[in-house]
């Protein structure tokens, strides 16, 4: 505990209050690293501070033309609107907002500009999508079909793992002219075992980004639900990724909230 002096003094009254409440409720005493985690939490930011930080991060990210993106923040929830040049830029804007401390949720309402390379039509996009899906090493052969209408791709088919669904969407996202992707790929139904929940819990204990003490896992058939709190958006997504990696899980409900 001798190193706690390095942190700002604002948090000590907050920690004393937490410890008093836990003692009153009869909960277990906090260990040293629990307290260090509480001390290291980022102070609460106002919506205006979060907005300024998100705008700065968008400007700092070279793959984003921030001039077409508008930012609004309400109670830590960031809403992005406006137009971007491509789907990868739209995704990059979401990730940029997620990286900012104090962000509790991100809603991306930006649209992709309809301007496309001369001569590119739905048939061209469909053929390109077929080829990239065939060449993608993380998409099972002949498992996914791409339908294109008005430059919007709909993916269908069935795969075994969630990462394969994501890989298919990622493969076609970078095609020129695509303005939207609808991922309707389903996951094969596989039975879970008595060890499935324990496997997810073990994976979270191994993960340096997560504190599994604050995460509760509920498994109902092949549907897994996460409850509890995490310190950042990246931790929330990391917990979800761990859940999706369990054999037999075909649905993940992420009910985690980001502690402010």
mmCIF file of C-alpha atoms in Angstrom:
data_model
loop_
_atom_site.group_PDB
_atom_site.id
_atom_site.type_symbol
_atom_site.label_atom_id
_atom_site.label_comp_id
_atom_site.label_asym_id
_atom_site.label_seq_id
_atom_site.Cartn_x
_atom_site.Cartn_y
_atom_site.Cartn_z
ATOM 1 C CA UNK A 1 0.000 0.000 0.000
ATOM 2 C CA UNK A 2 3.027 2.280 0.349
ATOM 3 C CA UNK A 3 2.818 3.279 -3.316
ATOM 4 C CA UNK A 4 -0.738 4.636 -3.127
ATOM 5 C CA UNK A 5 0.583 8.142 -2.508
ATOM 6 C CA UNK A 6 1.238 8.369 -6.235
ATOM 7 C CA UNK A 7 -2.468 8.663 -6.958
ATOM 8 C CA UNK A 8 -4.598 11.765 -6.624
ATOM 9 C CA UNK A 9 -6.062 12.464 -3.193
ATOM 10 C CA UNK A 10 -9.575 12.946 -4.575
ATOM 11 C CA UNK A 11 -10.256 9.233 -4.452
ATOM 12 C CA UNK A 12 -9.533 8.471 -0.790
ATOM 13 C CA UNK A 13 -12.888 9.758 0.607
ATOM 14 C CA UNK A 14 -14.584 7.686 -2.101
ATOM 15 C CA UNK A 15 -12.658 4.549 -1.060
ATOM 16 C CA UNK A 16 -13.440 5.107 2.630
ATOM 17 C CA UNK A 17 -17.125 5.327 1.768
ATOM 18 C CA UNK A 18 -16.988 2.108 -0.261
ATOM 19 C CA UNK A 19 -15.158 0.264 2.529
ATOM 20 C CA UNK A 20 -17.697 1.478 5.106
ATOM 21 C CA UNK A 21 -20.638 0.295 2.990
ATOM 22 C CA UNK A 22 -19.047 -3.118 2.415
ATOM 23 C CA UNK A 23 -18.392 -3.527 6.154
ATOM 24 C CA UNK A 24 -21.989 -2.586 6.984
ATOM 25 C CA UNK A 25 -23.312 -5.146 4.498
ATOM 26 C CA UNK A 26 -21.010 -7.831 5.849
ATOM 27 C CA UNK A 27 -19.180 -8.301 2.549
ATOM 28 C CA UNK A 28 -15.633 -9.641 2.390
ATOM 29 C CA UNK A 29 -12.757 -7.216 3.053
ATOM 30 C CA UNK A 30 -11.080 -5.782 -0.031
ATOM 31 C CA UNK A 31 -7.564 -6.928 -0.799
ATOM 32 C CA UNK A 32 -4.697 -4.607 -1.663
ATOM 33 C CA UNK A 33 -5.167 -4.920 -5.427
ATOM 34 C CA UNK A 34 -8.904 -4.347 -5.142
ATOM 35 C CA UNK A 35 -8.160 -0.996 -3.480
ATOM 36 C CA UNK A 36 -5.461 -0.162 -5.999
ATOM 37 C CA UNK A 37 -8.034 -0.789 -8.746
ATOM 38 C CA UNK A 38 -10.483 1.574 -7.081
ATOM 39 C CA UNK A 39 -7.826 4.241 -6.657
ATOM 40 C CA UNK A 40 -6.709 4.007 -10.268
ATOM 41 C CA UNK A 41 -10.182 4.549 -11.714
ATOM 42 C CA UNK A 42 -10.531 7.607 -13.905
ATOM 43 C CA UNK A 43 -12.393 10.526 -12.238
ATOM 44 C CA UNK A 44 -15.863 11.263 -13.536
ATOM 45 C CA UNK A 45 -15.863 13.443 -16.643
ATOM 46 C CA UNK A 46 -18.588 15.816 -17.709
ATOM 47 C CA UNK A 47 -20.320 15.266 -21.044
ATOM 48 C CA UNK A 48 -18.562 18.318 -22.449
ATOM 49 C CA UNK A 49 -15.169 16.949 -21.420
ATOM 50 C CA UNK A 50 -15.991 13.604 -23.020
ATOM 51 C CA UNK A 51 -17.192 15.319 -26.202
ATOM 52 C CA UNK A 52 -13.999 17.368 -26.474
ATOM 53 C CA UNK A 53 -11.873 14.271 -25.943
ATOM 54 C CA UNK A 54 -13.800 12.276 -28.582
ATOM 55 C CA UNK A 55 -13.443 15.082 -31.131
ATOM 56 C CA UNK A 56 -9.721 15.258 -30.388
ATOM 57 C CA UNK A 57 -9.391 11.489 -30.829
ATOM 58 C CA UNK A 58 -11.260 11.595 -34.149
ATOM 59 C CA UNK A 59 -8.931 14.361 -35.329
ATOM 60 C CA UNK A 60 -5.897 12.401 -34.151
ATOM 61 C CA UNK A 61 -6.887 9.209 -36.026
ATOM 62 C CA UNK A 62 -5.436 9.434 -39.567
ATOM 63 C CA UNK A 63 -7.953 7.017 -41.120
ATOM 64 C CA UNK A 64 -10.862 9.341 -40.255
ATOM 65 C CA UNK A 65 -11.937 12.582 -41.937
ATOM 66 C CA UNK A 66 -13.457 14.113 -38.823
ATOM 67 C CA UNK A 67 -14.920 17.070 -40.724
ATOM 68 C CA UNK A 68 -17.900 14.954 -41.743
ATOM 69 C CA UNK A 69 -18.601 13.527 -38.261
ATOM 70 C CA UNK A 70 -20.717 15.226 -35.619
ATOM 71 C CA UNK A 71 -20.392 14.274 -31.941
ATOM 72 C CA UNK A 72 -23.026 14.492 -29.222
ATOM 73 C CA UNK A 73 -22.702 13.177 -25.658
ATOM 74 C CA UNK A 74 -25.419 12.536 -23.087
ATOM 75 C CA UNK A 75 -24.664 10.872 -19.747
ATOM 76 C CA UNK A 76 -21.515 9.308 -21.171
ATOM 77 C CA UNK A 77 -23.250 7.934 -24.276
ATOM 78 C CA UNK A 78 -21.608 9.159 -27.478
ATOM 79 C CA UNK A 79 -23.687 9.573 -30.628
ATOM 80 C CA UNK A 80 -21.864 9.958 -33.933
ATOM 81 C CA UNK A 81 -23.718 11.302 -36.962
ATOM 82 C CA UNK A 82 -22.923 12.704 -40.384
ATOM 83 C CA UNK A 83 -21.249 11.074 -43.381
ATOM 84 C CA UNK A 84 -18.051 9.105 -43.907
ATOM 85 C CA UNK A 85 -16.350 7.865 -47.052
ATOM 86 C CA UNK A 86 -16.389 4.107 -46.346
ATOM 87 C CA UNK A 87 -17.444 1.376 -43.934
ATOM 88 C CA UNK A 88 -13.877 0.985 -42.553
ATOM 89 C CA UNK A 89 -13.863 4.707 -41.741
ATOM 90 C CA UNK A 90 -17.226 4.328 -40.012
ATOM 91 C CA UNK A 91 -15.825 1.466 -37.901
ATOM 92 C CA UNK A 92 -12.678 3.459 -37.149
ATOM 93 C CA UNK A 93 -14.834 6.316 -35.828
ATOM 94 C CA UNK A 94 -16.620 3.920 -33.463
ATOM 95 C CA UNK A 95 -13.330 2.519 -32.188
ATOM 96 C CA UNK A 96 -11.893 6.018 -31.727
ATOM 97 C CA UNK A 97 -14.825 7.003 -29.522
ATOM 98 C CA UNK A 98 -14.523 3.737 -27.569
ATOM 99 C CA UNK A 99 -10.914 4.530 -26.683
ATOM 100 C CA UNK A 100 -11.827 7.700 -24.794
ATOM 101 C CA UNK A 101 -12.067 7.531 -21.022
ATOM 102 C CA UNK A 102 -15.500 8.318 -19.628
ATOM 103 C CA UNK A 103 -17.374 6.903 -22.647
ATOM 104 C CA UNK A 104 -20.052 4.480 -21.497
ATOM 105 C CA UNK A 105 -21.686 3.679 -24.824
ATOM 106 C CA UNK A 106 -21.310 4.547 -28.502
ATOM 107 C CA UNK A 107 -24.124 4.879 -31.043
ATOM 108 C CA UNK A 108 -22.876 5.319 -34.592
ATOM 109 C CA UNK A 109 -25.523 6.884 -36.858
ATOM 110 C CA UNK A 110 -23.102 7.952 -39.554
ATOM 111 C CA UNK A 111 -23.871 6.909 -43.127
ATOM 112 C CA UNK A 112 -21.515 6.039 -45.964
ATOM 113 C CA UNK A 113 -21.568 8.504 -48.834
ATOM 114 C CA UNK A 114 -23.102 7.041 -51.976
ATOM 115 C CA UNK A 115 -20.293 8.289 -54.228
ATOM 116 C CA UNK A 116 -18.580 5.242 -55.735
ATOM 117 C CA UNK A 117 -15.831 4.506 -58.271
ATOM 118 C CA UNK A 118 -16.961 4.939 -61.860
ATOM 119 C CA UNK A 119 -18.368 1.763 -63.362
ATOM 120 C CA UNK A 120 -18.812 -0.170 -60.085
ATOM 121 C CA UNK A 121 -22.242 -1.791 -59.865
ATOM 122 C CA UNK A 122 -23.989 -4.447 -57.750
ATOM 123 C CA UNK A 123 -22.800 -7.272 -59.987
ATOM 124 C CA UNK A 124 -19.178 -6.137 -59.640
ATOM 125 C CA UNK A 125 -19.486 -5.934 -55.867
ATOM 126 C CA UNK A 126 -21.148 -9.370 -55.679
ATOM 127 C CA UNK A 127 -18.362 -10.973 -57.709
ATOM 128 C CA UNK A 128 -15.672 -9.275 -55.629
ATOM 129 C CA UNK A 129 -17.412 -10.398 -52.436
ATOM 130 C CA UNK A 130 -17.560 -13.990 -53.672
ATOM 131 C CA UNK A 131 -13.844 -13.944 -54.361
ATOM 132 C CA UNK A 132 -12.718 -12.409 -51.078
ATOM 133 C CA UNK A 133 -14.927 -14.803 -49.105
ATOM 134 C CA UNK A 134 -13.399 -17.725 -51.005
ATOM 135 C CA UNK A 135 -9.876 -16.484 -50.266
ATOM 136 C CA UNK A 136 -10.412 -15.550 -46.609
ATOM 137 C CA UNK A 137 -8.621 -18.114 -44.448
ATOM 138 C CA UNK A 138 -10.914 -17.523 -41.436
ATOM 139 C CA UNK A 139 -14.176 -18.052 -43.348
ATOM 140 C CA UNK A 140 -15.186 -21.719 -43.883
ATOM 141 C CA UNK A 141 -15.245 -22.676 -47.595
ATOM 142 C CA UNK A 142 -18.658 -22.414 -49.289
ATOM 143 C CA UNK A 143 -20.337 -21.537 -45.995
ATOM 144 C CA UNK A 144 -21.238 -17.900 -46.651
ATOM 145 C CA UNK A 145 -23.171 -16.283 -49.499
ATOM 146 C CA UNK A 146 -23.209 -12.568 -50.318
ATOM 147 C CA UNK A 147 -26.249 -10.898 -51.917
ATOM 148 C CA UNK A 148 -25.914 -7.319 -53.151
ATOM 149 C CA UNK A 149 -28.632 -4.763 -53.785
ATOM 150 C CA UNK A 150 -28.144 -1.015 -54.110
ATOM 151 C CA UNK A 151 -24.525 -1.463 -52.964
ATOM 152 C CA UNK A 152 -25.679 -3.078 -49.716
ATOM 153 C CA UNK A 153 -24.359 -6.559 -48.924
ATOM 154 C CA UNK A 154 -26.400 -9.182 -47.080
ATOM 155 C CA UNK A 155 -24.402 -12.152 -45.792
ATOM 156 C CA UNK A 156 -26.169 -15.467 -45.168
ATOM 157 C CA UNK A 157 -25.157 -19.021 -44.360
ATOM 158 C CA UNK A 158 -24.057 -20.964 -41.290
ATOM 159 C CA UNK A 159 -20.695 -21.185 -39.502
ATOM 160 C CA UNK A 160 -19.443 -22.701 -36.257
ATOM 161 C CA UNK A 161 -17.927 -19.722 -34.449
ATOM 162 C CA UNK A 162 -18.725 -16.056 -33.912
ATOM 163 C CA UNK A 163 -15.230 -15.051 -35.060
ATOM 164 C CA UNK A 164 -16.057 -16.611 -38.445
ATOM 165 C CA UNK A 165 -19.189 -14.470 -38.736
ATOM 166 C CA UNK A 166 -17.103 -11.408 -37.961
ATOM 167 C CA UNK A 167 -14.391 -12.485 -40.393
ATOM 168 C CA UNK A 168 -16.899 -12.715 -43.253
ATOM 169 C CA UNK A 169 -18.196 -9.205 -42.583
ATOM 170 C CA UNK A 170 -14.674 -7.853 -42.271
ATOM 171 C CA UNK A 171 -13.655 -9.436 -45.587
ATOM 172 C CA UNK A 172 -16.352 -7.655 -47.614
ATOM 173 C CA UNK A 173 -16.232 -4.402 -45.644
ATOM 174 C CA UNK A 174 -13.152 -3.214 -47.524
ATOM 175 C CA UNK A 175 -14.653 -3.551 -50.995
ATOM 176 C CA UNK A 176 -15.062 -0.322 -52.915
ATOM 177 C CA UNK A 177 -18.612 0.922 -53.315
ATOM 178 C CA UNK A 178 -20.141 -0.964 -50.360
ATOM 179 C CA UNK A 179 -22.330 1.278 -48.211
ATOM 180 C CA UNK A 180 -23.856 -1.208 -45.768
ATOM 181 C CA UNK A 181 -23.463 -4.792 -44.522
ATOM 182 C CA UNK A 182 -26.233 -6.890 -43.011
ATOM 183 C CA UNK A 183 -24.754 -9.948 -41.299
ATOM 184 C CA UNK A 184 -27.434 -12.653 -41.210
ATOM 185 C CA UNK A 185 -25.022 -15.576 -40.863
ATOM 186 C CA UNK A 186 -26.225 -18.010 -38.207
ATOM 187 C CA UNK A 187 -24.217 -20.183 -35.839
ATOM 188 C CA UNK A 188 -24.485 -23.956 -35.815
ATOM 189 C CA UNK A 189 -26.363 -25.219 -32.795
ATOM 190 C CA UNK A 190 -23.992 -27.115 -30.522
ATOM 191 C CA UNK A 191 -24.699 -28.501 -27.064
ATOM 192 C CA UNK A 192 -22.952 -26.805 -24.162
ATOM 193 C CA UNK A 193 -21.401 -28.884 -21.399
ATOM 194 C CA UNK A 194 -21.172 -28.622 -17.637
ATOM 195 C CA UNK A 195 -17.692 -27.172 -18.135
ATOM 196 C CA UNK A 196 -18.731 -24.325 -20.468
ATOM 197 C CA UNK A 197 -19.374 -21.744 -17.763
ATOM 198 C CA UNK A 198 -16.220 -22.753 -15.887
ATOM 199 C CA UNK A 199 -14.203 -22.412 -19.100
ATOM 200 C CA UNK A 200 -15.409 -18.825 -19.608
ATOM 201 C CA UNK A 201 -14.650 -17.950 -15.990
ATOM 202 C CA UNK A 202 -11.153 -19.405 -16.324
ATOM 203 C CA UNK A 203 -10.552 -17.452 -19.544
ATOM 204 C CA UNK A 204 -11.511 -14.220 -17.783
ATOM 205 C CA UNK A 205 -9.182 -14.992 -14.863
ATOM 206 C CA UNK A 206 -6.316 -15.411 -17.336
ATOM 207 C CA UNK A 207 -7.112 -12.145 -19.102
ATOM 208 C CA UNK A 208 -4.956 -9.238 -17.924
ATOM 209 C CA UNK A 209 -7.633 -6.734 -19.050
ATOM 210 C CA UNK A 210 -10.423 -8.133 -16.869
ATOM 211 C CA UNK A 211 -11.276 -8.368 -13.186
ATOM 212 C CA UNK A 212 -13.628 -11.380 -13.046
ATOM 213 C CA UNK A 213 -14.643 -10.563 -9.475
ATOM 214 C CA UNK A 214 -17.022 -7.928 -10.836
ATOM 215 C CA UNK A 215 -18.434 -10.100 -13.651
ATOM 216 C CA UNK A 216 -21.219 -12.666 -13.255
ATOM 217 C CA UNK A 217 -21.862 -15.305 -15.907
ATOM 218 C CA UNK A 218 -25.246 -16.926 -16.476
ATOM 219 C CA UNK A 219 -25.589 -19.812 -18.940
ATOM 220 C CA UNK A 220 -29.041 -20.877 -20.144
ATOM 221 C CA UNK A 221 -28.690 -23.568 -22.792
ATOM 222 C CA UNK A 222 -26.507 -22.047 -25.500
ATOM 223 C CA UNK A 223 -27.258 -18.433 -24.435
ATOM 224 C CA UNK A 224 -24.690 -16.787 -22.180
ATOM 225 C CA UNK A 225 -25.370 -13.545 -20.305
ATOM 226 C CA UNK A 226 -22.791 -11.270 -18.695
ATOM 227 C CA UNK A 227 -23.727 -9.137 -15.677
ATOM 228 C CA UNK A 228 -21.703 -6.758 -13.530
ATOM 229 C CA UNK A 229 -19.394 -3.837 -14.169
ATOM 230 C CA UNK A 230 -16.130 -3.050 -15.931
ATOM 231 C CA UNK A 231 -13.896 -0.012 -16.046
ATOM 232 C CA UNK A 232 -13.952 0.795 -19.757
ATOM 233 C CA UNK A 233 -15.538 0.058 -23.108
ATOM 234 C CA UNK A 234 -12.506 -2.008 -24.147
ATOM 235 C CA UNK A 235 -12.945 -4.220 -21.067
ATOM 236 C CA UNK A 236 -16.621 -4.654 -21.885
ATOM 237 C CA UNK A 237 -15.815 -5.844 -25.410
ATOM 238 C CA UNK A 238 -12.989 -8.057 -24.157
ATOM 239 C CA UNK A 239 -15.368 -9.790 -21.758
ATOM 240 C CA UNK A 240 -17.802 -10.339 -24.612
ATOM 241 C CA UNK A 241 -15.038 -11.766 -26.808
ATOM 242 C CA UNK A 242 -14.126 -14.229 -24.066
ATOM 243 C CA UNK A 243 -17.744 -15.341 -23.815
ATOM 244 C CA UNK A 244 -18.058 -15.910 -27.560
ATOM 245 C CA UNK A 245 -14.979 -18.147 -27.527
ATOM 246 C CA UNK A 246 -16.713 -20.841 -25.464
ATOM 247 C CA UNK A 247 -17.720 -23.984 -27.330
ATOM 248 C CA UNK A 248 -21.475 -24.327 -27.817
ATOM 249 C CA UNK A 249 -22.354 -20.672 -27.133
ATOM 250 C CA UNK A 250 -24.553 -19.321 -29.934
ATOM 251 C CA UNK A 251 -25.819 -16.151 -28.250
ATOM 252 C CA UNK A 252 -24.171 -13.646 -25.897
ATOM 253 C CA UNK A 253 -26.136 -10.969 -24.035
ATOM 254 C CA UNK A 254 -23.806 -8.327 -22.693
ATOM 255 C CA UNK A 255 -25.491 -6.643 -19.718
ATOM 256 C CA UNK A 256 -22.231 -5.283 -18.299
ATOM 257 C CA UNK A 257 -22.162 -1.592 -17.454
ATOM 258 C CA UNK A 258 -19.193 0.728 -17.379
ATOM 259 C CA UNK A 259 -18.533 2.097 -13.919
ATOM 260 C CA UNK A 260 -18.175 5.861 -13.854
#
